[in-house]
Tab-separated table of C-alpha atoms in Angstrom:
chain	number	residue	atom	x	y	z
A	1	UNK	CA	68.147	104.071	87.996
A	2	UNK	CA	68.135	106.255	91.091
A	3	UNK	CA	70.334	105.274	93.993
A	4	UNK	CA	68.550	104.053	97.124
A	5	UNK	CA	71.403	105.175	99.371
A	6	UNK	CA	70.975	108.877	98.770
A	7	UNK	CA	71.707	110.895	101.891
A	8	UNK	CA	72.442	107.804	103.987
A	9	UNK	CA	76.220	108.180	104.039
A	10	UNK	CA	78.287	111.289	104.593
A	11	UNK	CA	81.783	112.691	104.586
A	12	UNK	CA	82.366	114.022	108.068
A	13	UNK	CA	86.064	114.832	108.196
A	14	UNK	CA	88.580	116.223	105.711
A	15	UNK	CA	92.350	116.212	106.124
A	16	UNK	CA	95.216	117.548	104.036
A	17	UNK	CA	98.916	116.858	104.089
A	18	UNK	CA	101.285	119.579	102.902
A	19	UNK	CA	101.370	119.795	99.091
A	20	UNK	CA	104.992	119.732	97.925
A	21	UNK	CA	107.093	119.081	94.868
A	22	UNK	CA	110.015	116.652	95.000
A	23	UNK	CA	109.363	116.009	98.669
A	24	UNK	CA	112.205	114.949	100.922
A	25	UNK	CA	109.946	112.850	103.168
A	26	UNK	CA	108.368	109.558	102.115
A	27	UNK	CA	104.731	109.428	101.044
A	28	UNK	CA	103.743	107.503	104.181
A	29	UNK	CA	104.375	110.586	106.285
A	30	UNK	CA	102.047	112.600	104.051
A	31	UNK	CA	99.327	109.956	104.431
A	32	UNK	CA	99.852	109.932	108.184
A	33	UNK	CA	99.401	113.680	108.303
A	34	UNK	CA	96.275	113.772	106.115
A	35	UNK	CA	94.587	110.922	107.984
A	36	UNK	CA	95.385	112.397	111.405
A	37	UNK	CA	94.087	115.736	110.161
A	38	UNK	CA	90.819	114.183	108.918
A	39	UNK	CA	90.257	112.358	112.226
A	40	UNK	CA	90.948	115.506	114.211
A	41	UNK	CA	88.645	117.469	111.920
A	42	UNK	CA	85.653	115.349	112.955
A	43	UNK	CA	86.828	114.397	116.456
A	44	UNK	CA	86.855	110.644	115.890
A	45	UNK	CA	89.458	108.462	117.662
A	46	UNK	CA	91.594	106.524	115.166
A	47	UNK	CA	90.671	103.241	116.843
A	48	UNK	CA	87.053	103.680	115.689
A	49	UNK	CA	88.020	103.323	112.006
A	50	UNK	CA	86.939	99.920	110.729
A	51	UNK	CA	86.654	100.503	106.978
A	52	UNK	CA	89.168	101.619	104.364
A	53	UNK	CA	88.938	102.502	100.681
A	54	UNK	CA	91.273	104.082	98.193
A	55	UNK	CA	92.241	104.155	94.555
A	56	UNK	CA	95.920	103.578	95.224
A	57	UNK	CA	97.494	103.322	91.795
A	58	UNK	CA	100.697	105.207	91.085
A	59	UNK	CA	99.994	108.270	88.978
A	60	UNK	CA	102.190	107.513	85.977
A	61	UNK	CA	103.073	104.569	83.789
A	62	UNK	CA	106.154	102.653	84.800
A	63	UNK	CA	106.100	103.849	88.411
A	64	UNK	CA	107.169	101.517	91.183
A	65	UNK	CA	104.554	100.303	93.660
A	66	UNK	CA	106.346	100.303	97.015
A	67	UNK	CA	103.787	100.749	99.809
A	68	UNK	CA	104.545	103.842	101.823
A	69	UNK	CA	106.827	105.331	99.201
A	70	UNK	CA	105.192	105.184	95.769
A	71	UNK	CA	101.625	104.312	96.784
A	72	UNK	CA	99.475	104.195	99.909
A	73	UNK	CA	97.167	101.212	99.700
A	74	UNK	CA	94.987	99.725	102.425
A	75	UNK	CA	97.762	97.404	103.531
A	76	UNK	CA	99.978	100.328	104.477
A	77	UNK	CA	97.212	102.043	106.413
A	78	UNK	CA	96.234	98.831	108.225
A	79	UNK	CA	99.843	98.172	109.197
A	80	UNK	CA	100.900	101.662	110.135
A	81	UNK	CA	98.125	104.183	110.602
A	82	UNK	CA	95.063	102.356	111.809
A	83	UNK	CA	95.109	101.050	115.386
A	84	UNK	CA	91.584	99.582	115.366
A	85	UNK	CA	90.212	96.402	113.811
A	86	UNK	CA	89.484	96.865	110.138
A	87	UNK	CA	86.457	94.859	109.019
A	88	UNK	CA	86.193	96.027	105.424
A	89	UNK	CA	88.648	97.445	102.909
A	90	UNK	CA	88.872	98.073	99.175
A	91	UNK	CA	91.872	98.899	96.995
A	92	UNK	CA	90.215	99.912	93.738
A	93	UNK	CA	91.771	99.143	90.400
A	94	UNK	CA	89.787	101.678	88.414
A	95	UNK	CA	87.258	104.468	88.637
A	96	UNK	CA	89.416	107.041	90.431
A	97	UNK	CA	88.947	108.052	94.069
A	98	UNK	CA	85.356	109.103	93.495
A	99	UNK	CA	84.597	105.400	93.005
A	100	UNK	CA	86.352	104.643	96.315
A	101	UNK	CA	84.086	107.197	98.011
A	102	UNK	CA	81.063	105.429	96.504
A	103	UNK	CA	82.351	102.020	97.635
A	104	UNK	CA	82.843	103.274	101.177
A	105	UNK	CA	79.305	104.666	101.230
A	106	UNK	CA	77.907	101.315	100.099
A	107	UNK	CA	79.907	99.508	102.787
A	108	UNK	CA	78.748	101.930	105.487
A	109	UNK	CA	75.088	101.745	104.505
A	110	UNK	CA	75.221	97.945	104.356
A	111	UNK	CA	76.755	97.753	107.833
A	112	UNK	CA	80.026	96.246	106.642
A	113	UNK	CA	81.788	98.988	108.594
A	114	UNK	CA	80.897	101.918	110.824
A	115	UNK	CA	83.544	104.540	110.130
A	116	UNK	CA	85.592	104.509	106.928
A	117	UNK	CA	88.735	106.280	105.856
A	118	UNK	CA	89.040	107.194	102.188
A	119	UNK	CA	92.238	108.775	100.888
A	120	UNK	CA	94.306	109.473	97.812
A	121	UNK	CA	98.074	109.776	98.086
A	122	UNK	CA	100.281	110.877	95.203
A	123	UNK	CA	104.015	110.468	94.791
A	124	UNK	CA	105.793	112.341	92.005
A	125	UNK	CA	109.554	112.100	92.339
A	126	UNK	CA	111.841	114.414	90.411
A	127	UNK	CA	112.415	113.406	86.819
A	128	UNK	CA	110.402	112.583	83.707
A	129	UNK	CA	107.082	110.782	83.684
A	130	UNK	CA	105.281	108.951	80.980
A	131	UNK	CA	106.573	106.092	78.993
A	132	UNK	CA	110.137	106.788	78.066
A	133	UNK	CA	111.202	104.338	75.401
A	134	UNK	CA	114.220	104.265	73.237
A	135	UNK	CA	113.638	103.497	69.577
A	136	UNK	CA	116.643	101.255	69.472
A	137	UNK	CA	115.970	97.785	68.146
A	138	UNK	CA	116.245	96.264	71.607
A	139	UNK	CA	113.758	98.670	73.140
A	140	UNK	CA	111.293	98.238	70.291
A	141	UNK	CA	111.321	94.476	70.654
A	142	UNK	CA	110.450	94.978	74.298
A	143	UNK	CA	107.469	97.223	73.525
A	144	UNK	CA	105.054	94.323	73.688
A	145	UNK	CA	102.123	96.056	75.362
A	146	UNK	CA	99.802	98.658	73.815
A	147	UNK	CA	102.708	101.037	73.481
A	148	UNK	CA	104.074	99.030	70.558
A	149	UNK	CA	101.433	100.767	68.464
A	150	UNK	CA	102.511	104.273	69.433
A	151	UNK	CA	105.903	104.442	71.201
A	152	UNK	CA	108.025	103.695	68.114
A	153	UNK	CA	106.628	106.901	66.585
A	154	UNK	CA	107.408	109.016	69.631
A	155	UNK	CA	103.824	109.056	70.890
A	156	UNK	CA	104.511	108.151	74.466
A	157	UNK	CA	102.028	109.519	76.920
A	158	UNK	CA	98.742	111.098	77.946
A	159	UNK	CA	99.787	114.634	77.046
A	160	UNK	CA	100.009	113.573	73.402
A	161	UNK	CA	96.636	111.827	73.396
A	162	UNK	CA	95.136	114.964	74.877
A	163	UNK	CA	96.957	117.171	72.385
A	164	UNK	CA	95.599	115.099	69.481
A	165	UNK	CA	92.069	115.360	70.867
A	166	UNK	CA	92.315	119.102	71.486
A	167	UNK	CA	93.633	119.710	67.952
A	168	UNK	CA	90.566	117.948	66.626
A	169	UNK	CA	88.328	120.033	68.870
A	170	UNK	CA	89.994	123.277	67.761
A	171	UNK	CA	89.474	122.384	64.099
A	172	UNK	CA	85.795	121.810	64.748
A	173	UNK	CA	84.946	124.602	67.153
A	174	UNK	CA	87.725	127.202	66.867
A	175	UNK	CA	88.291	128.322	70.471
A	176	UNK	CA	90.886	131.096	70.626
A	177	UNK	CA	94.083	130.940	72.691
A	178	UNK	CA	92.588	133.656	74.910
A	179	UNK	CA	89.533	131.470	75.500
A	180	UNK	CA	91.782	128.528	76.259
A	181	UNK	CA	93.471	130.646	78.933
A	182	UNK	CA	90.222	131.221	80.805
A	183	UNK	CA	90.119	128.031	82.860
A	184	UNK	CA	93.822	128.001	83.873
A	185	UNK	CA	93.618	131.693	84.845
A	186	UNK	CA	90.343	131.169	86.704
A	187	UNK	CA	91.836	128.253	88.618
A	188	UNK	CA	94.980	130.163	89.511
A	189	UNK	CA	92.889	133.035	90.869
A	190	UNK	CA	90.861	130.601	92.971
A	191	UNK	CA	94.057	128.999	94.268
A	192	UNK	CA	95.096	132.343	95.765
A	193	UNK	CA	92.222	131.817	98.226
A	194	UNK	CA	93.224	128.272	99.197
A	195	UNK	CA	95.868	127.398	101.775
A	196	UNK	CA	95.952	123.884	100.333
A	197	UNK	CA	97.062	124.927	96.859
A	198	UNK	CA	100.571	124.524	95.536
A	199	UNK	CA	100.375	127.735	93.503
A	200	UNK	CA	99.012	129.931	96.276
A	201	UNK	CA	101.073	133.101	96.220
A	202	UNK	CA	102.007	132.627	92.570
A	203	UNK	CA	99.422	134.485	90.465
A	204	UNK	CA	99.208	134.039	86.706
A	205	UNK	CA	98.394	136.616	84.036
A	206	UNK	CA	97.040	136.155	80.535
A	207	UNK	CA	100.449	136.839	79.074
A	208	UNK	CA	101.990	134.070	81.194
A	209	UNK	CA	99.593	131.650	79.582
A	210	UNK	CA	100.044	132.954	76.049
A	211	UNK	CA	103.831	132.807	76.310
A	212	UNK	CA	104.101	129.466	78.132
A	213	UNK	CA	106.336	126.941	76.421
A	214	UNK	CA	104.611	124.280	74.385
A	215	UNK	CA	104.698	120.679	75.584
A	216	UNK	CA	102.724	119.055	72.775
A	217	UNK	CA	100.911	121.620	70.633
A	218	UNK	CA	98.313	122.930	71.264
A	219	UNK	CA	98.938	122.067	74.935
A	220	UNK	CA	101.381	124.271	76.801
A	221	UNK	CA	102.929	123.852	80.216
A	222	UNK	CA	100.084	125.821	81.814
A	223	UNK	CA	97.479	123.425	80.403
A	224	UNK	CA	99.069	120.632	82.439
A	225	UNK	CA	98.484	120.062	86.139
A	226	UNK	CA	101.381	120.281	88.544
A	227	UNK	CA	102.744	116.963	89.835
A	228	UNK	CA	102.930	117.118	93.620
A	229	UNK	CA	103.435	114.860	96.573
A	230	UNK	CA	100.416	115.021	98.835
A	231	UNK	CA	97.604	113.102	100.467
A	232	UNK	CA	94.005	114.098	101.153
A	233	UNK	CA	91.850	111.952	103.433
A	234	UNK	CA	88.159	111.719	104.354
A	235	UNK	CA	86.386	110.187	107.296
A	236	UNK	CA	83.012	108.824	106.219
A	237	UNK	CA	80.154	107.338	108.186
A	238	UNK	CA	76.397	106.871	108.076
A	239	UNK	CA	74.094	109.879	108.258
A	240	UNK	CA	72.898	108.595	111.641
A	241	UNK	CA	76.370	108.400	113.220
A	242	UNK	CA	77.400	111.657	111.566
A	243	UNK	CA	75.148	113.583	113.964
A	244	UNK	CA	77.491	112.853	116.878
A	245	UNK	CA	80.616	114.227	115.211
A	246	UNK	CA	82.103	117.708	115.217
A	247	UNK	CA	81.531	118.927	111.661
A	248	UNK	CA	78.431	119.283	109.562
A	249	UNK	CA	78.139	116.197	107.354
A	250	UNK	CA	78.384	116.398	103.573
A	251	UNK	CA	76.014	113.818	102.106
A	252	UNK	CA	76.613	111.599	99.120
A	253	UNK	CA	73.602	112.006	96.855
A	254	UNK	CA	74.783	109.418	94.381
A	255	UNK	CA	77.561	108.333	92.095
A	256	UNK	CA	78.393	107.136	88.605
A	257	UNK	CA	81.087	104.559	88.006
A	258	UNK	CA	80.724	104.233	84.278
A	259	UNK	CA	81.557	100.663	83.277
A	260	UNK	CA	80.617	100.935	79.631
A	261	UNK	CA	83.074	99.664	77.049
A	262	UNK	CA	86.112	101.845	77.271
A	263	UNK	CA	87.550	103.249	74.072
A	264	UNK	CA	91.233	102.503	73.553
A	265	UNK	CA	93.291	105.414	74.804
A	266	UNK	CA	94.467	106.407	71.371
A	267	UNK	CA	90.928	106.646	70.093
A	268	UNK	CA	91.018	110.251	70.990
A	269	UNK	CA	88.622	111.320	68.304
A	270	UNK	CA	86.011	113.557	69.847
A	271	UNK	CA	83.185	111.154	69.296
A	272	UNK	CA	84.752	108.964	71.972
A	273	UNK	CA	85.175	111.859	74.382
A	274	UNK	CA	81.518	112.579	74.255
A	275	UNK	CA	80.344	108.981	74.247
A	276	UNK	CA	82.154	108.026	77.451
A	277	UNK	CA	81.867	111.292	79.378
A	278	UNK	CA	78.244	111.835	78.440
A	279	UNK	CA	77.389	108.339	79.636
A	280	UNK	CA	79.102	108.993	82.991
A	281	UNK	CA	77.218	112.258	83.459
A	282	UNK	CA	73.925	110.727	82.414
A	283	UNK	CA	74.369	107.957	84.988
A	284	UNK	CA	75.100	110.552	87.669
A	285	UNK	CA	72.000	112.625	86.955
A	286	UNK	CA	69.849	109.488	86.948
A	287	UNK	CA	71.387	108.103	90.144
A	288	UNK	CA	70.768	111.352	92.012
A	289	UNK	CA	67.596	112.486	90.222
A	290	UNK	CA	69.337	115.820	89.935
A	291	UNK	CA	70.223	117.958	86.950
A	292	UNK	CA	73.026	120.253	85.866
A	293	UNK	CA	70.988	123.380	86.620
A	294	UNK	CA	70.732	122.401	90.305
A	295	UNK	CA	74.504	122.455	90.854
A	296	UNK	CA	75.864	125.278	93.026
A	297	UNK	CA	79.356	124.667	91.644
A	298	UNK	CA	81.211	122.044	89.616
A	299	UNK	CA	84.539	120.380	90.352
A	300	UNK	CA	85.774	119.123	87.008
A	301	UNK	CA	88.873	117.037	86.466
A	302	UNK	CA	91.647	119.076	84.941
A	303	UNK	CA	94.731	116.897	84.703
A	304	UNK	CA	94.901	118.639	81.350
A	305	UNK	CA	92.851	121.829	81.119
A	306	UNK	CA	90.669	120.727	78.171
A	307	UNK	CA	89.267	117.806	80.193
A	308	UNK	CA	87.377	120.234	82.425
A	309	UNK	CA	85.990	121.966	79.344
A	310	UNK	CA	84.863	118.657	77.855
A	311	UNK	CA	83.148	117.813	81.154
A	312	UNK	CA	81.164	121.073	80.930
A	313	UNK	CA	79.802	119.778	77.637
A	314	UNK	CA	79.412	116.116	78.620
A	315	UNK	CA	77.525	117.043	81.794
A	316	UNK	CA	75.183	119.306	79.875
A	317	UNK	CA	76.188	122.630	81.400
A	318	UNK	CA	76.446	123.728	77.769
A	319	UNK	CA	76.205	122.124	74.357
A	320	UNK	CA	78.942	120.353	72.391
A	321	UNK	CA	81.562	122.815	71.232
A	322	UNK	CA	80.263	125.581	73.491
A	323	UNK	CA	82.460	125.177	76.580
A	324	UNK	CA	85.054	127.823	75.765
A	325	UNK	CA	82.397	130.400	74.985
A	326	UNK	CA	80.383	129.342	78.048
A	327	UNK	CA	83.395	129.984	80.319
A	328	UNK	CA	83.663	133.654	79.321
A	329	UNK	CA	82.429	136.723	81.214
A	330	UNK	CA	83.207	135.255	84.615
A	331	UNK	CA	80.634	132.499	84.325
A	332	UNK	CA	82.951	129.854	85.842
A	333	UNK	CA	84.517	132.213	88.402
A	334	UNK	CA	83.517	132.653	92.021
A	335	UNK	CA	80.433	134.831	91.849
A	336	UNK	CA	79.550	133.499	88.404
A	337	UNK	CA	76.601	131.338	87.428
A	338	UNK	CA	78.626	128.116	87.715
A	339	UNK	CA	81.832	128.421	89.740
A	340	UNK	CA	84.259	125.755	88.506
A	341	UNK	CA	87.197	124.359	90.484
A	342	UNK	CA	86.893	126.937	93.237
A	343	UNK	CA	89.924	125.459	95.019
A	344	UNK	CA	92.302	125.906	92.085
A	345	UNK	CA	91.855	122.558	90.379
A	346	UNK	CA	94.675	120.139	89.761
A	347	UNK	CA	96.199	122.863	87.603
A	348	UNK	CA	96.864	125.099	90.590
A	349	UNK	CA	96.322	122.972	93.692
A	350	UNK	CA	98.299	120.014	92.402
A	351	UNK	CA	97.686	116.626	90.855
A	352	UNK	CA	95.532	114.705	93.334
A	353	UNK	CA	93.553	112.773	90.746
A	354	UNK	CA	90.166	114.128	91.760
A	355	UNK	CA	90.549	113.979	95.546
A	356	UNK	CA	91.130	117.728	95.738
A	357	UNK	CA	87.961	118.169	93.711
A	358	UNK	CA	85.982	115.941	96.092
A	359	UNK	CA	87.392	117.708	99.159
A	360	UNK	CA	86.336	121.085	97.792
A	361	UNK	CA	82.794	119.810	97.179
A	362	UNK	CA	82.642	118.792	100.862
A	363	UNK	CA	84.022	122.108	102.115
A	364	UNK	CA	81.613	124.066	99.905
A	365	UNK	CA	78.394	122.316	100.953
A	366	UNK	CA	79.362	122.462	104.630
A	367	UNK	CA	80.117	126.185	104.425
A	368	UNK	CA	83.782	125.686	105.252
A	369	UNK	CA	85.387	127.083	102.088
A	370	UNK	CA	86.362	130.418	103.676
A	371	UNK	CA	87.155	133.238	101.242
A	372	UNK	CA	86.136	131.076	98.285
A	373	UNK	CA	82.770	130.049	99.707
A	374	UNK	CA	79.962	129.832	97.149
A	375	UNK	CA	76.881	131.397	98.819
A	376	UNK	CA	74.172	128.891	99.721
A	377	UNK	CA	76.068	125.966	98.171
A	378	UNK	CA	73.792	122.965	98.524
A	379	UNK	CA	74.849	120.596	95.730
A	380	UNK	CA	78.212	120.215	94.032
A	381	UNK	CA	79.114	117.684	91.359
A	382	UNK	CA	82.555	116.146	91.030
A	383	UNK	CA	83.788	114.505	87.847
A	384	UNK	CA	87.120	112.725	88.180
A	385	UNK	CA	89.238	111.439	85.344
A	386	UNK	CA	89.228	112.516	81.750
A	387	UNK	CA	85.945	111.992	79.907
A	388	UNK	CA	88.135	110.352	77.250
A	389	UNK	CA	88.736	107.550	79.768
A	390	UNK	CA	85.135	107.476	81.071
A	391	UNK	CA	85.856	109.006	84.469
A	392	UNK	CA	83.498	108.736	87.403
A	393	UNK	CA	81.301	111.165	89.268
A	394	UNK	CA	79.677	111.969	92.588
A	395	UNK	CA	77.316	114.631	93.875
A	396	UNK	CA	77.799	115.993	97.372
A	397	UNK	CA	74.898	117.753	99.068
A	398	UNK	CA	74.318	119.912	102.117
A	399	UNK	CA	71.032	118.200	102.987
A	400	UNK	CA	70.433	114.440	103.086
B	1	UNK	CA	93.185	91.514	55.585
B	2	UNK	CA	95.314	93.546	53.225
B	3	UNK	CA	95.206	97.313	53.453
B	4	UNK	CA	96.071	99.789	50.738
B	5	UNK	CA	98.333	102.088	52.723
B	6	UNK	CA	95.965	104.972	52.097
B	7	UNK	CA	94.654	106.928	55.067
B	8	UNK	CA	93.336	110.313	56.126
B	9	UNK	CA	94.742	112.583	58.799
B	10	UNK	CA	92.671	112.627	62.002
B	11	UNK	CA	94.808	114.887	64.149
B	12	UNK	CA	98.379	115.907	64.853
B	13	UNK	CA	100.567	117.454	67.516
B	14	UNK	CA	104.060	118.892	67.488
B	15	UNK	CA	105.974	117.643	70.508
B	16	UNK	CA	108.431	120.002	72.184
B	17	UNK	CA	109.076	118.259	75.492
B	18	UNK	CA	111.528	115.353	75.640
B	19	UNK	CA	109.596	112.229	76.620
B	20	UNK	CA	111.526	109.400	75.041
B	21	UNK	CA	115.244	108.877	74.785
B	22	UNK	CA	114.954	108.015	71.094
B	23	UNK	CA	113.382	111.380	70.271
B	24	UNK	CA	115.314	113.765	72.483
B	25	UNK	CA	117.733	114.645	69.692
B	26	UNK	CA	115.057	115.617	67.161
B	27	UNK	CA	112.747	118.035	68.996
B	28	UNK	CA	110.344	119.304	67.991
B	29	UNK	CA	108.733	116.544	65.957
B	30	UNK	CA	105.258	115.797	64.686
B	31	UNK	CA	103.038	112.959	65.893
B	32	UNK	CA	100.267	112.171	63.430
B	33	UNK	CA	97.103	110.165	63.990
B	34	UNK	CA	95.701	108.708	60.779
B	35	UNK	CA	92.653	106.616	59.957
B	36	UNK	CA	93.097	103.896	57.346
B	37	UNK	CA	90.605	104.184	54.506
B	38	UNK	CA	89.581	100.555	54.909
B	39	UNK	CA	87.699	100.991	58.193
B	40	UNK	CA	86.401	103.835	60.377
B	41	UNK	CA	88.357	104.276	63.638
B	42	UNK	CA	91.167	102.007	62.411
B	43	UNK	CA	93.930	104.312	63.553
B	44	UNK	CA	97.684	104.288	63.164
B	45	UNK	CA	100.294	106.588	64.615
B	46	UNK	CA	103.086	108.136	62.614
B	47	UNK	CA	105.766	110.706	63.225
B	48	UNK	CA	107.598	113.258	61.104
B	49	UNK	CA	110.511	115.594	61.553
B	50	UNK	CA	109.734	119.265	62.016
B	51	UNK	CA	111.033	120.182	58.539
B	52	UNK	CA	109.055	117.454	56.754
B	53	UNK	CA	105.627	119.030	57.233
B	54	UNK	CA	104.111	122.478	57.273
B	55	UNK	CA	101.707	122.768	60.176
B	56	UNK	CA	99.700	125.353	58.233
B	57	UNK	CA	98.728	122.682	55.720
B	58	UNK	CA	97.635	119.985	58.173
B	59	UNK	CA	93.877	119.470	58.363
B	60	UNK	CA	91.622	116.633	59.427
B	61	UNK	CA	90.721	114.632	56.343
B	62	UNK	CA	94.007	115.303	54.532
B	63	UNK	CA	94.770	112.267	52.313
B	64	UNK	CA	97.822	110.366	53.572
B	65	UNK	CA	99.922	107.611	52.059
B	66	UNK	CA	102.140	105.054	53.764
B	67	UNK	CA	105.891	105.051	53.229
B	68	UNK	CA	108.180	102.428	54.704
B	69	UNK	CA	111.155	104.203	56.180
B	70	UNK	CA	114.174	102.368	57.550
B	71	UNK	CA	114.930	103.233	61.155
B	72	UNK	CA	118.236	101.409	61.222
B	73	UNK	CA	119.761	98.328	59.581
B	74	UNK	CA	117.280	96.033	61.271
B	75	UNK	CA	114.030	97.960	61.621
B	76	UNK	CA	111.651	99.620	59.217
B	77	UNK	CA	108.647	101.662	60.291
B	78	UNK	CA	105.495	102.425	58.345
B	79	UNK	CA	105.136	106.205	58.251
B	80	UNK	CA	102.336	108.278	56.795
B	81	UNK	CA	102.921	111.371	54.688
B	82	UNK	CA	100.506	113.635	52.797
B	83	UNK	CA	99.561	111.828	49.589
B	84	UNK	CA	101.580	113.140	46.681
B	85	UNK	CA	104.436	114.343	48.878
B	86	UNK	CA	107.845	112.810	48.343
B	87	UNK	CA	108.690	110.350	51.136
């Protein structure tokens, strides 16, 4: 079903906080900075904001949920950063930030609000993430959630699910280690052109990838995104109101918030990857009446590098099992047929759970991507989340 | 429903990074994902010490057999090993 709201809502301002590791300042200050930056970007007074949407959840299992420190939900923004009267807000429980962008567009088009802030703030303190469970008798008795089926065997987090899935993929399709290096290297090169990238100024060579220490084979450190503290914020409004603001609007052509039955996380057999991710992509193409071949660039979630490769296949940029071959010969680089993650991806910009991807789509279609600008970029797709967990998608366009 | 304890290997990883206090002393170790023969997509997780398995021999579809291994005086875990291998 195509979406009736196509081109009726737009992202008009983009703001970034600094992107740091083990930050000394609380997350609230990063949100403050990103939101102020987004408002200044489009020239809108803060008091005009009357809608809010985010996907606020803390980025790792077992994290605390203190507003302003661990997470930035609507309540924090209403209380601290938003002087006007908020008429509509949404703290989403699922669907990643791309779903929050879609919700804000729906609210704007319906008239529930006039100007909306959408943001994603990430807090990664020093230390270990992922479920960390002892196998002592006491700890095992306490493992009463889903982890009771995996934690007692030392299978304790997303990196292992992804490792199990990638092993299966390698057995089927035989990508080489050199081919697996292509996306991380490509992203690191792109990050050298992005001021808002954690790894700017830190280039990577093939040998760095090949010699990186293993985390969970076949995934090495350089297949994992870098946990950062940061916030990225958007100002959104209707296409009509967008005309009066400073920047060129970036229009939302449509979205997919795949709500099909979600496979259990440990069902990491490839059939589930393709079922969920392919459904998300199919919904996005139908909603926008667009196709893969119309995309000027693709921003593909890369919390773990293989996710972006699976998205290439799920979205139909290539066939199943072809992603690693597809990515060769500069095809996913700037100047290639399908530039992927032109901002550095989560691998090299930092873990922003898809918000960095969405921001880059906006900057590309509005011609504001500087040295990494894709010529004549008029449509960019964003897939957030791993296809293994369904994910969600949006398409951002230059024209309404 | 009773199950036979027979399974096939779906996938595996060898974990090098410490993630759980109970495993920090035995890195690296294998995590195995097996599918019970009784039903498609009926998965169980297992683990194995690095010297118990040869990664070169691990393939999807490898027949696996349950073994009940005591963890301590109180707890016993079902673990899967290649069928025919000594537990």
